[in-house]
Amino acid sequence: MPNAVVITGISGNLGRALAKLLHRHHRVVGIDRRPMQGKPKDLELFQIDLRRKKVEDVFRRGDVKALIHLGIMHDPRMSQEEHHTFNVYGTSQVLEYAARYKVPKVVVLSSSTVYGPSPNNDNFLSEDAPLMAGQRFSDIRDLVEVDMYAQQYMWKHPEVETVVLRPVHILGERIKNAPSNYLRLQNPITLAGFDPLVQLIHESDACRAMELALRPGLRGVYNVVGPGIVPLSSALQELGRRPIPLPHPVARALVQKLWEARLTSFPPPELDHIHFPCAVDGNRFVRDAGWKATLSLKETIRAVLGETPLKRPKATESAPAPVESASSPASLRG
Amino acid sequence: MAARATTALARRPASEPGGVLGVFRGWTRRIGGEAVEEKLARLTSQANEYGVDPFGLDLEFSKAAIAPVLWLYKHYFRVETHGVENIPTGRVLLISNHSGQLPFDGAMIGVATLVEPEHPRMVRAMIEKWVPTLPYFSTLFSRLGQVVGTPENCRRLLAQDETILVFPEGAKGINKLYRSAYQLQEFGNGFMRLALQSKTSIVPVAVVGAEEQAAALADLKTLARLLGMPAFPLVLQGLPLPLPVKYRIYFGEPMCFTGGADEEDQEVEKKVRQVKATIQAMLNEGLRERRHIFW
């Protein structure tokens, strides 16, 4: 009876959170080229590069019941070539092994950013919307390709229950993605006169969504939403940030210069996310899998401060971060 | 809807906002009087704990921000409305002519449906795709609940039983030259397919007066293209700011159409022509009744 769940990219912050959630109910096997901090004793880690042939050994025993593929690299400073082979070639390799050794369930973590922010977007993009992210931001083409590859795999292997998850921006204390990093800035740049609606999901909810995707019978492409949608300004206000609004041509030129001088980790095209909307309709996952985020909007936003709702004592609700008064000059709603 | 998934929608406390918002809120109350105040109080939205609904509508912000528009409605354009009782309850598509270079006609229809009928409603206009690229306007329109006019957005809002305002002439209508005043331009078919699909009734709307607020003599198309604008009109008064014309808004009787949403273009066009003819007739009637452009 196959009983192992293989997680690629397990040593990342999201991977570790997922491992912690799953290893109580499943036998978890990890693949990552990085060592895993705080590895639970009963977790088996294969410390190898996804592109290596040795990855096949993980599946060879034939005891894998599911593969969760998070092994996608986001480091914007890494060379494009390294990125591309790791993400696209790595994905195709690991998915092929899964098919060869008859793994019945494959979950691929994509992202709702594959649709790409645009002024012409529907307010809620469905799973059928075209993946336009590469149009303005070529570094994200990897992710689009991985997503497309996973969809193609779904058709090629009807015997496998493939699930492609496209969660909205994942926030967490230790999560190092662009949205979390941005919300951690004390004085983030905003684009004057633009306040797009953003959707956010807590890392623990994102992990729960992946666990839910393991449910037998479920297959397909799913947007995964968190507890709701807010204007960017409300999220910044909740965190007590003092944004610096700049006219968008100025902001773009500035970030470009900072990027070239290696003074920022935000690739200039990421500015699109604070310029235009890229919100998704998460109804399909709700309908087919009964998805529901467990944390509130407030808890999700404040996750970047490291206030995990479980650890937070009730009394400190308003104490740690001074919440800015409603009359902040930087906000239109002021 | 993403929002339906969002349960436990805590309403924002009804306490009065401070600062600029509070000042504007006071103006709204002063200009509108008690009757308007009472109607605004009856508006509801599916707001979350940050005060916005899934489409970005912030009701408290809107009640404050409409103050200047309300003033235009009452004192500048001195809008006269006819037939608001024709707007049925539940979802509805308001289909209107479009004119005046700047979309004050949309704003006036929006105020009319807020303050005139027994049951006030917040109209969602299907706006130009150009607007979300404009700083401040993009945010302003979004917080006022106005939505980019994509078919998917319209479908979603109709499913929520909202009141949708569509200008099927689009930019061709609002930016037309004065010599074509009150002649309806080509209508898009999109609204009819959506109406058929969702079995929504259509209320034809005719706005008389807006054509004269900024009469365009020429449209500098090349310059407009260079600036990325839909049009660059040369108007009598220089800037396309509206003259204090008198507005008359006519809401016609609801029209119900039957048929499939995926009918051939020809069939859909026939129905669109009926709506267009109705609005044109209402315009002609309104023009006949009108004694003067300014009062």
XYZ file of C-alpha atoms in Angstrom:
629
model
C 0.000 0.000 0.000
C 1.767 3.224 -1.119
C 1.711 5.699 1.703
C 4.366 8.369 1.161
C 3.769 11.995 0.232
C 6.744 13.478 -1.633
C 7.277 17.235 -1.287
C 9.761 18.999 -3.543
C 11.249 22.250 -2.314
C 10.630 21.098 1.241
C 13.452 23.142 2.775
C 11.882 26.449 1.814
C 9.731 28.284 4.322
C 6.490 27.183 2.756
C 7.803 23.644 2.293
C 8.671 23.363 5.962
C 5.288 24.678 7.022
C 3.625 22.153 4.736
C 5.803 19.315 6.036
C 4.880 20.216 9.588
C 1.198 20.114 8.706
C 1.322 16.832 6.775
C 3.791 14.678 8.672
C 1.346 14.010 11.467
C -1.042 12.203 9.143
C 1.225 11.056 6.323
C 4.681 9.666 5.788
C 6.506 12.625 4.278
C 9.518 12.383 1.982
C 11.282 15.578 0.976
C 13.418 16.537 -2.012
C 15.526 19.686 -1.879
C 19.096 20.570 -2.620
C 19.213 22.698 0.509
C 19.435 21.193 3.987
C 16.201 21.302 5.975
C 16.214 23.176 9.229
C 14.135 21.731 12.028
C 13.534 18.508 10.146
C 11.136 16.232 12.032
C 12.830 12.905 12.880
C 10.347 10.767 10.997
C 10.824 12.763 7.789
C 13.083 11.394 5.097
C 14.992 14.028 3.101
C 16.710 13.448 -0.222
C 19.147 16.317 -0.488
C 19.537 16.423 -4.269
C 18.964 18.831 -7.120
C 15.629 18.294 -8.869
C 17.366 18.035 -12.219
C 19.470 15.052 -11.144
C 18.697 11.514 -12.281
C 18.914 10.400 -8.656
C 15.493 11.923 -8.065
C 14.127 8.792 -9.674
C 15.270 6.800 -6.618
C 12.668 8.562 -4.530
C 9.938 7.065 -6.660
C 11.574 3.746 -7.476
C 10.313 2.068 -4.333
C 6.806 2.512 -5.642
C 5.404 3.593 -2.314
C 4.512 7.172 -3.236
C 0.826 8.023 -3.029
C 1.171 11.708 -3.840
C 3.639 14.283 -5.092
C 3.366 17.915 -4.042
C 5.604 20.012 -6.253
C 6.717 23.289 -4.700
C 10.215 23.079 -6.093
C 10.016 26.313 -7.992
C 12.754 28.850 -7.561
C 11.835 32.531 -7.313
C 15.164 34.184 -6.583
C 15.066 37.166 -8.948
C 18.854 37.606 -8.760
C 19.655 34.121 -10.028
C 20.663 33.868 -13.662
C 17.760 33.395 -16.045
C 19.229 30.223 -17.427
C 19.699 28.608 -14.038
C 16.164 29.610 -13.132
C 14.687 28.271 -16.290
C 16.318 24.846 -16.277
C 15.645 24.375 -12.596
C 12.006 25.372 -12.835
C 10.927 24.030 -16.192
C 13.269 21.096 -16.687
C 13.094 20.188 -12.997
C 9.307 20.165 -13.103
C 9.116 18.019 -16.202
C 11.596 15.539 -14.737
C 9.867 15.057 -11.434
C 6.429 14.854 -13.028
C 7.661 12.239 -15.511
C 9.011 10.083 -12.689
C 5.688 10.381 -10.929
C 3.912 9.096 -14.040
C 6.419 6.284 -14.584
C 5.988 4.994 -11.050
C 2.229 5.403 -11.119
C 1.851 8.060 -8.437
C -1.930 8.533 -8.342
C -1.945 12.172 -7.209
C 0.170 15.132 -8.304
C -0.299 18.612 -6.829
C 1.570 21.476 -8.496
C 1.783 24.817 -6.730
C 1.437 27.621 -9.239
C 0.276 31.122 -8.379
C -2.472 33.544 -9.280
C 0.220 35.905 -10.547
C 0.357 33.797 -13.730
C -2.605 35.825 -15.023
C -0.598 39.019 -14.741
C -1.846 42.372 -13.448
C -3.446 44.535 -16.122
C -5.828 47.483 -16.311
C -8.032 45.420 -18.635
C -8.433 42.489 -16.265
C -11.832 41.283 -15.143
C -12.280 42.068 -11.461
C -12.258 38.332 -10.808
C -10.318 36.140 -13.174
C -11.510 32.582 -13.567
C -9.250 29.602 -14.124
C -9.978 29.834 -17.852
C -8.457 33.296 -18.208
C -5.300 33.399 -20.338
C -1.972 33.389 -18.506
C -0.649 36.790 -19.500
C 1.979 37.382 -16.817
C 4.871 36.944 -19.232
C 3.631 39.815 -21.350
C 5.356 42.453 -19.258
C 7.500 40.456 -16.890
C 9.697 37.941 -18.633
C 11.153 36.451 -15.438
C 7.780 35.068 -14.568
C 7.544 33.078 -17.789
C 9.069 30.135 -15.934
C 6.121 30.007 -13.638
C 3.688 30.286 -16.538
C 5.497 27.456 -18.289
C 5.439 25.268 -15.202
C 1.719 25.888 -14.893
C 1.145 25.072 -18.564
C 3.313 21.983 -18.290
C 1.245 20.766 -15.377
C -1.967 21.297 -17.347
C -0.563 19.408 -20.298
C 0.420 16.612 -17.913
C -3.137 16.502 -16.674
C -4.382 15.709 -20.183
C -1.546 13.359 -21.034
C -2.065 11.294 -17.900
C -5.773 10.954 -17.266
C -5.002 8.166 -14.796
C -3.268 10.672 -12.514
C -5.287 13.073 -10.422
C -3.409 16.254 -11.183
C -4.260 19.400 -9.247
C -2.812 22.765 -10.172
C -3.254 25.313 -7.397
C -3.029 29.017 -8.089
C -3.121 30.678 -4.686
C -3.227 34.438 -4.286
C -0.270 36.258 -2.650
C 0.982 34.084 0.199
C 1.918 35.981 3.362
C 3.857 34.665 6.319
C 6.361 35.699 8.909
C 9.224 33.817 7.299
C 7.910 33.824 3.736
C 10.354 35.677 1.505
C 8.206 36.328 -1.559
C 7.705 39.784 -3.052
C 4.318 40.551 -1.438
C 5.479 39.585 2.063
C 8.719 41.492 1.647
C 6.829 44.510 0.360
C 4.418 44.566 3.279
C 7.339 44.322 5.687
C 8.740 47.659 4.469
C 8.182 50.539 6.891
C 7.975 53.055 4.053
C 6.920 51.203 0.939
C 6.675 53.008 -2.378
C 3.138 53.265 -3.673
C 2.020 54.615 -7.026
C 0.215 57.892 -6.497
C -3.447 57.592 -7.432
C -3.410 53.809 -7.742
C -4.794 51.561 -5.057
C -5.532 48.170 -6.568
C -7.586 45.560 -4.762
C -5.344 42.762 -3.564
C -6.036 39.236 -2.396
C -3.904 37.624 0.260
C -3.672 34.214 1.877
C -1.887 33.151 5.058
C 0.864 30.564 4.619
C -0.947 28.179 6.931
C -4.108 28.486 4.842
C -2.054 27.905 1.696
C -0.696 24.724 3.267
C -4.190 23.625 4.218
C -5.272 24.164 0.615
C -2.495 21.840 -0.543
C -3.550 19.234 2.001
C -7.114 19.572 0.738
C -5.884 19.010 -2.816
C -4.723 15.532 -1.770
C -8.330 14.482 -1.385
C -9.052 11.470 -3.616
C -11.153 12.272 -6.644
C -10.123 15.906 -6.928
C -8.385 16.995 -10.129
C -8.212 20.207 -12.094
C -6.918 23.756 -12.023
C -7.965 25.840 -9.054
C -7.558 29.416 -7.952
C -7.170 29.510 -4.184
C -8.332 32.641 -2.404
C -7.847 33.722 1.169
C -10.380 35.502 3.347
C -11.212 38.296 0.908
C -10.074 41.287 -1.032
C -8.809 44.672 0.184
C -7.397 47.848 -1.292
C -3.628 47.855 -0.960
C -3.901 51.043 1.126
C -6.036 49.258 3.747
C -3.448 46.503 4.111
C -0.685 49.084 4.551
C -2.801 50.980 7.052
C -3.501 47.814 9.017
C 0.250 47.304 9.325
C 0.862 50.936 10.308
C 3.055 51.572 7.296
C 3.859 55.051 6.026
C 3.865 54.683 2.279
C 5.689 57.045 -0.041
C 3.439 57.766 -2.996
C 5.303 58.549 -6.206
C 3.978 59.265 -9.688
C 4.170 55.954 -11.497
C 6.685 56.947 -14.194
C 8.999 58.238 -11.439
C 8.557 55.105 -9.356
C 9.309 52.878 -12.333
C 12.460 54.771 -13.234
C 13.589 54.805 -9.609
C 13.061 51.096 -9.023
C 14.814 50.360 -12.305
C 17.862 52.333 -11.143
C 17.816 50.754 -7.678
C 17.546 47.327 -9.266
C 20.477 47.953 -11.553
C 22.503 49.192 -8.592
C 21.458 46.048 -6.705
C 19.864 48.136 -3.972
C 16.461 46.506 -4.113
C 15.270 42.929 -4.373
C 12.123 43.975 -6.237
C 12.364 43.478 -9.995
C 10.909 46.624 -11.624
C 8.041 44.827 -13.395
C 6.733 43.742 -9.988
C 5.428 47.303 -9.706
C 2.536 46.181 -11.887
C 1.126 44.476 -8.810
C 0.715 47.776 -6.976
C -0.499 49.454 -10.167
C -3.172 47.197 -11.658
C -5.494 44.504 -10.381
C -4.911 40.770 -10.688
C -7.644 39.268 -8.553
C -9.110 35.824 -9.029
C -12.395 34.037 -8.572
C -11.873 31.219 -6.080
C -15.331 29.707 -6.359
C -14.351 26.555 -8.202
C -12.148 25.332 -5.359
C -14.868 26.244 -2.881
C -17.450 24.287 -4.851
C -15.377 21.213 -5.700
C -13.306 20.859 -2.559
C -15.214 22.813 0.079
C -12.337 25.244 0.496
C -12.533 27.957 3.108
C -9.709 30.031 4.529
C -9.587 29.729 8.313
C -7.893 33.005 9.164
C -9.481 36.443 8.924
C -8.279 39.192 6.626
C -6.745 41.009 9.547
C -4.868 37.931 10.746
C -3.683 37.248 7.218
C -2.350 40.759 6.683
C -0.685 40.857 10.081
C 1.029 37.544 9.391
C 4.013 39.435 7.964
C 4.583 40.908 11.425
C 4.998 37.416 12.793
C 1.795 37.440 14.762
C 0.705 33.876 14.308
C -2.854 33.737 15.530
C -2.130 30.690 17.690
C 0.725 32.298 19.584
C -0.811 35.720 19.921
C -2.163 36.417 23.378
C -5.461 38.245 23.292
C -4.277 41.223 25.315
C -1.677 42.322 22.757
C -4.260 42.737 20.024
C -3.546 46.429 19.623
C -0.258 46.779 21.447
C 2.694 45.801 19.228
C 2.256 47.773 16.037
C 0.899 51.290 16.278
C -2.037 51.390 13.913
C -1.971 54.560 11.942
C -4.846 56.930 12.398
C -7.419 57.020 9.647
C -6.305 60.440 8.492
C -3.059 59.362 6.889
C -2.287 61.827 4.103
C -1.003 59.038 1.903
C -4.365 57.408 1.647
C -7.219 58.449 -0.530
C -9.664 57.203 2.034
C -8.112 59.552 4.550
C -17.838 35.181 -5.867
C -14.710 35.604 -3.862
C -16.790 37.541 -1.426
C -19.374 34.883 -0.933
C -16.555 32.798 0.428
C -15.855 35.585 2.829
C -18.303 34.971 5.566
C -18.360 36.782 8.864
C -18.509 40.118 7.147
C -18.185 42.513 10.000
C -19.875 45.812 9.226
C -17.841 48.868 9.876
C -19.199 50.816 12.821
C -21.621 53.500 11.695
C -19.667 56.166 13.521
C -19.020 59.302 11.551
C -15.719 59.522 9.711
C -13.396 62.377 10.585
C -11.122 64.576 8.481
C -11.824 65.430 4.882
C -14.277 62.575 4.587
C -16.305 63.969 7.463
C -16.433 67.436 5.911
C -17.663 66.031 2.605
C -20.192 63.875 4.458
C -21.539 67.050 6.018
C -21.849 68.671 2.601
C -23.726 65.675 1.280
C -26.163 66.073 4.160
C -26.491 69.822 3.626
C -26.998 69.653 -0.139
C -29.216 66.594 -0.117
C -31.346 67.394 2.883
C -33.135 64.898 5.056
C -34.797 62.966 2.247
C -31.480 62.111 0.601
C -29.882 61.391 3.950
C -32.580 58.891 4.776
C -32.167 57.176 1.410
C -28.393 56.968 1.683
C -28.793 55.381 5.102
C -30.802 52.581 3.506
C -28.024 51.581 1.094
C -26.208 48.381 1.927
C -23.198 46.624 0.484
C -21.361 43.384 1.141
C -18.561 45.259 2.847
C -15.786 43.434 4.660
C -14.034 44.629 7.823
C -12.100 47.175 5.756
C -15.288 48.736 4.449
C -15.111 47.650 0.810
C -17.186 45.190 -1.142
C -15.546 42.667 -3.510
C -15.641 45.147 -6.382
C -13.970 47.846 -4.315
C -17.087 49.887 -3.485
C -16.615 51.777 -0.237
C -20.086 52.954 0.738
C -18.995 55.367 3.458
C -16.456 56.941 1.119
C -19.085 57.144 -1.621
C -21.620 58.909 0.590
C -19.012 61.582 1.249
C -17.589 61.770 -2.253
C -20.950 62.301 -3.943
C -21.300 65.739 -2.325
C -19.890 67.679 -5.325
C -21.812 65.498 -7.761
C -24.993 66.050 -5.785
C -24.370 69.771 -5.939
C -23.985 69.573 -9.731
C -27.191 67.564 -9.882
C -29.243 70.005 -7.810
C -27.762 73.403 -8.532
C -25.620 73.305 -11.675
C -27.387 71.026 -14.109
C -30.694 71.292 -12.179
C -31.555 67.791 -13.297
C -35.151 66.978 -14.061
C -35.944 63.276 -14.033
C -38.908 61.498 -15.513
C -40.011 57.912 -15.076
C -37.773 56.682 -12.256
C -40.707 54.520 -11.229
C -40.033 52.512 -14.396
C -36.889 50.999 -12.868
C -37.950 47.559 -11.641
C -36.646 46.019 -8.447
C -33.909 43.436 -8.753
C -31.247 43.308 -11.434
C -31.610 45.674 -14.313
C -29.619 47.089 -17.204
C -29.936 50.824 -17.775
C -29.066 51.531 -21.392
C -28.407 55.165 -22.156
C -27.186 57.537 -24.816
C -23.752 58.984 -24.097
C -22.652 62.568 -24.714
C -20.848 65.640 -23.451
C -17.115 64.786 -23.817
C -16.780 64.082 -20.089
C -19.076 61.475 -18.496
C -21.205 63.786 -16.366
C -24.234 62.040 -17.866
C -23.194 58.848 -16.095
C -22.732 60.686 -12.819
C -26.146 62.352 -13.121
C -27.893 59.049 -13.868
C -26.076 57.644 -10.846
C -27.329 60.414 -8.567
C -30.833 60.203 -10.031
C -31.130 56.527 -9.138
C -29.831 57.277 -5.645
C -32.074 60.164 -4.732
C -35.211 59.941 -6.869
C -36.764 56.473 -6.579
C -38.493 55.051 -3.530
C -35.759 52.425 -3.217
C -32.345 54.011 -3.719
C -29.776 52.042 -5.658
C -26.099 52.346 -6.268
C -25.616 52.152 -10.014
C -22.565 50.393 -11.379
C -21.520 51.922 -14.649
C -19.508 49.811 -17.047
C -16.562 52.139 -17.509
C -13.983 52.578 -20.273
C -10.881 50.414 -20.082
C -8.923 53.642 -20.207
C -9.982 54.726 -16.709
C -7.980 52.140 -14.703
C -4.790 53.510 -16.251
C -5.479 57.029 -14.952
C -4.029 57.890 -11.554
C -6.604 58.949 -8.923
C -9.528 58.323 -11.282
C -8.796 54.616 -11.206
C -9.065 54.586 -7.419
C -11.942 57.054 -7.236
C -14.091 55.102 -9.690
C -13.304 51.830 -7.973
C -14.276 53.085 -4.492
C -17.488 54.487 -5.967
C -18.308 50.979 -7.118
C -17.766 51.624 -10.814
C -16.414 48.669 -12.712
C -14.466 48.172 -15.923
C -16.897 47.133 -18.618
C -15.884 43.589 -19.359
C -18.641 41.056 -20.092
C -17.447 38.888 -17.211
C -17.726 41.764 -14.724
C -21.216 42.566 -15.964
C -22.302 38.938 -15.731
C -21.049 38.726 -12.162
C -22.792 41.923 -11.082
C -26.069 40.895 -12.690
C -25.858 37.607 -10.814
C -25.732 39.732 -7.653
C -28.916 41.555 -8.744
C -27.165 44.863 -9.227
C -28.205 47.885 -11.290
C -25.878 48.232 -14.261
C -25.497 51.284 -16.451
C -24.225 50.707 -19.973
C -23.485 53.232 -22.690
C -23.472 50.976 -25.744
C -22.104 53.772 -27.930
C -18.984 53.956 -25.771
C -16.345 56.517 -26.688
C -17.981 57.015 -30.089
C -21.000 58.467 -28.324
C -19.426 60.683 -25.701
C -16.783 62.118 -28.035
C -18.982 62.744 -31.053
C -18.965 66.136 -32.709
C -21.730 68.637 -32.154
C -23.063 68.240 -35.667
C -24.138 64.689 -34.744
C -25.756 65.777 -31.483
C -28.644 63.540 -30.381
C -27.969 61.089 -33.200
C -27.211 57.753 -31.630
C -23.962 56.223 -32.796
C -23.363 52.545 -33.421
C -24.482 50.338 -30.516
C -22.428 47.399 -29.280
C -24.229 44.054 -28.944
C -22.648 42.934 -25.688
C -25.330 44.259 -23.372
C -28.086 42.414 -25.230
C -26.315 39.058 -25.030
C -25.859 39.581 -21.295
C -29.496 40.584 -20.887
C -30.662 37.473 -22.749
C -28.312 35.217 -20.835
C -29.322 36.481 -17.419
C -32.954 37.288 -18.315
C -32.483 40.865 -17.215
C -34.898 43.583 -18.217
C -33.608 46.657 -19.977
C -34.604 50.191 -19.048
C -33.895 52.625 -21.901
C -32.573 55.967 -20.696
C -32.407 59.234 -22.622
C -30.319 62.147 -21.372
C -31.242 65.484 -22.928
C -28.974 68.466 -22.306
C -25.566 66.881 -21.989
C -24.775 67.333 -25.683
C -24.674 71.120 -25.198
C -22.456 71.074 -22.087
C -19.338 70.809 -24.268
C -20.052 71.076 -27.966
C -17.129 69.619 -29.893
C -16.254 71.212 -33.208
C -13.398 68.887 -34.081
C -11.593 65.870 -32.726
C -7.805 65.877 -33.021
C -7.422 62.150 -33.509
C -3.670 62.088 -34.036
C -2.994 64.084 -30.902
C -5.370 61.845 -28.963
C -3.483 58.775 -30.146
C -0.180 60.333 -29.122
C -1.515 61.072 -25.649
C -3.160 57.671 -25.359
C -6.591 59.218 -24.988
C -9.814 58.014 -26.640
C -10.327 61.461 -28.208
C -9.052 65.018 -28.075
C -12.063 67.247 -28.644
C -11.874 70.933 -29.480
C -14.832 72.435 -27.716
C -16.455 75.843 -27.769
C -15.329 76.839 -24.288
C -11.772 75.588 -24.764
C -11.533 73.031 -21.972
C -14.225 70.344 -22.106
C -15.612 71.502 -18.750
C -19.406 71.496 -18.858
C -21.509 74.617 -19.321
C -24.435 74.964 -16.888
C -26.956 73.391 -19.229
C -30.198 71.931 -17.935
C -30.306 68.135 -17.820
C -33.412 66.121 -18.445
C -33.217 62.401 -17.819
C -35.974 60.107 -19.073
C -36.280 56.531 -17.848
C -38.400 54.507 -20.261
C -40.548 51.473 -19.580
C -38.613 48.242 -19.053
C -38.127 46.106 -22.149
C -37.911 42.336 -21.824
C -36.387 40.219 -24.547
C -36.479 36.488 -24.999
C -34.105 34.306 -26.912
C -30.791 32.584 -26.529
C -27.637 34.423 -25.587
C -25.715 32.624 -28.326
C -28.059 33.589 -31.148
C -26.481 34.830 -34.326
C -25.374 38.440 -34.455
C -28.212 39.281 -36.838
C -30.882 38.191 -34.363
C -29.219 40.033 -31.490
C -28.763 43.133 -33.617
C -32.492 43.211 -34.332
C -33.197 43.434 -30.615
C -30.447 46.008 -30.118
C -32.049 48.113 -32.861
C -35.340 48.043 -30.959
C -33.637 49.460 -27.873
C -31.800 52.029 -29.948
C -34.989 53.114 -31.691
C -36.747 53.473 -28.334
C -33.970 55.671 -26.936
C -33.878 57.750 -30.135
C -37.635 58.285 -29.887
C -37.296 59.307 -26.240
C -34.531 61.747 -27.195
C -36.634 63.258 -29.972
C -39.587 63.594 -27.631
C -37.407 65.236 -24.990
C -35.953 67.665 -27.500
C -39.440 68.608 -28.678
C -40.534 69.370 -25.123
C -37.404 71.378 -24.379
C -37.865 75.159 -24.535
C -34.312 76.224 -23.778
C -30.840 74.710 -23.486
C -30.035 76.396 -20.186
C -33.411 76.251 -18.387
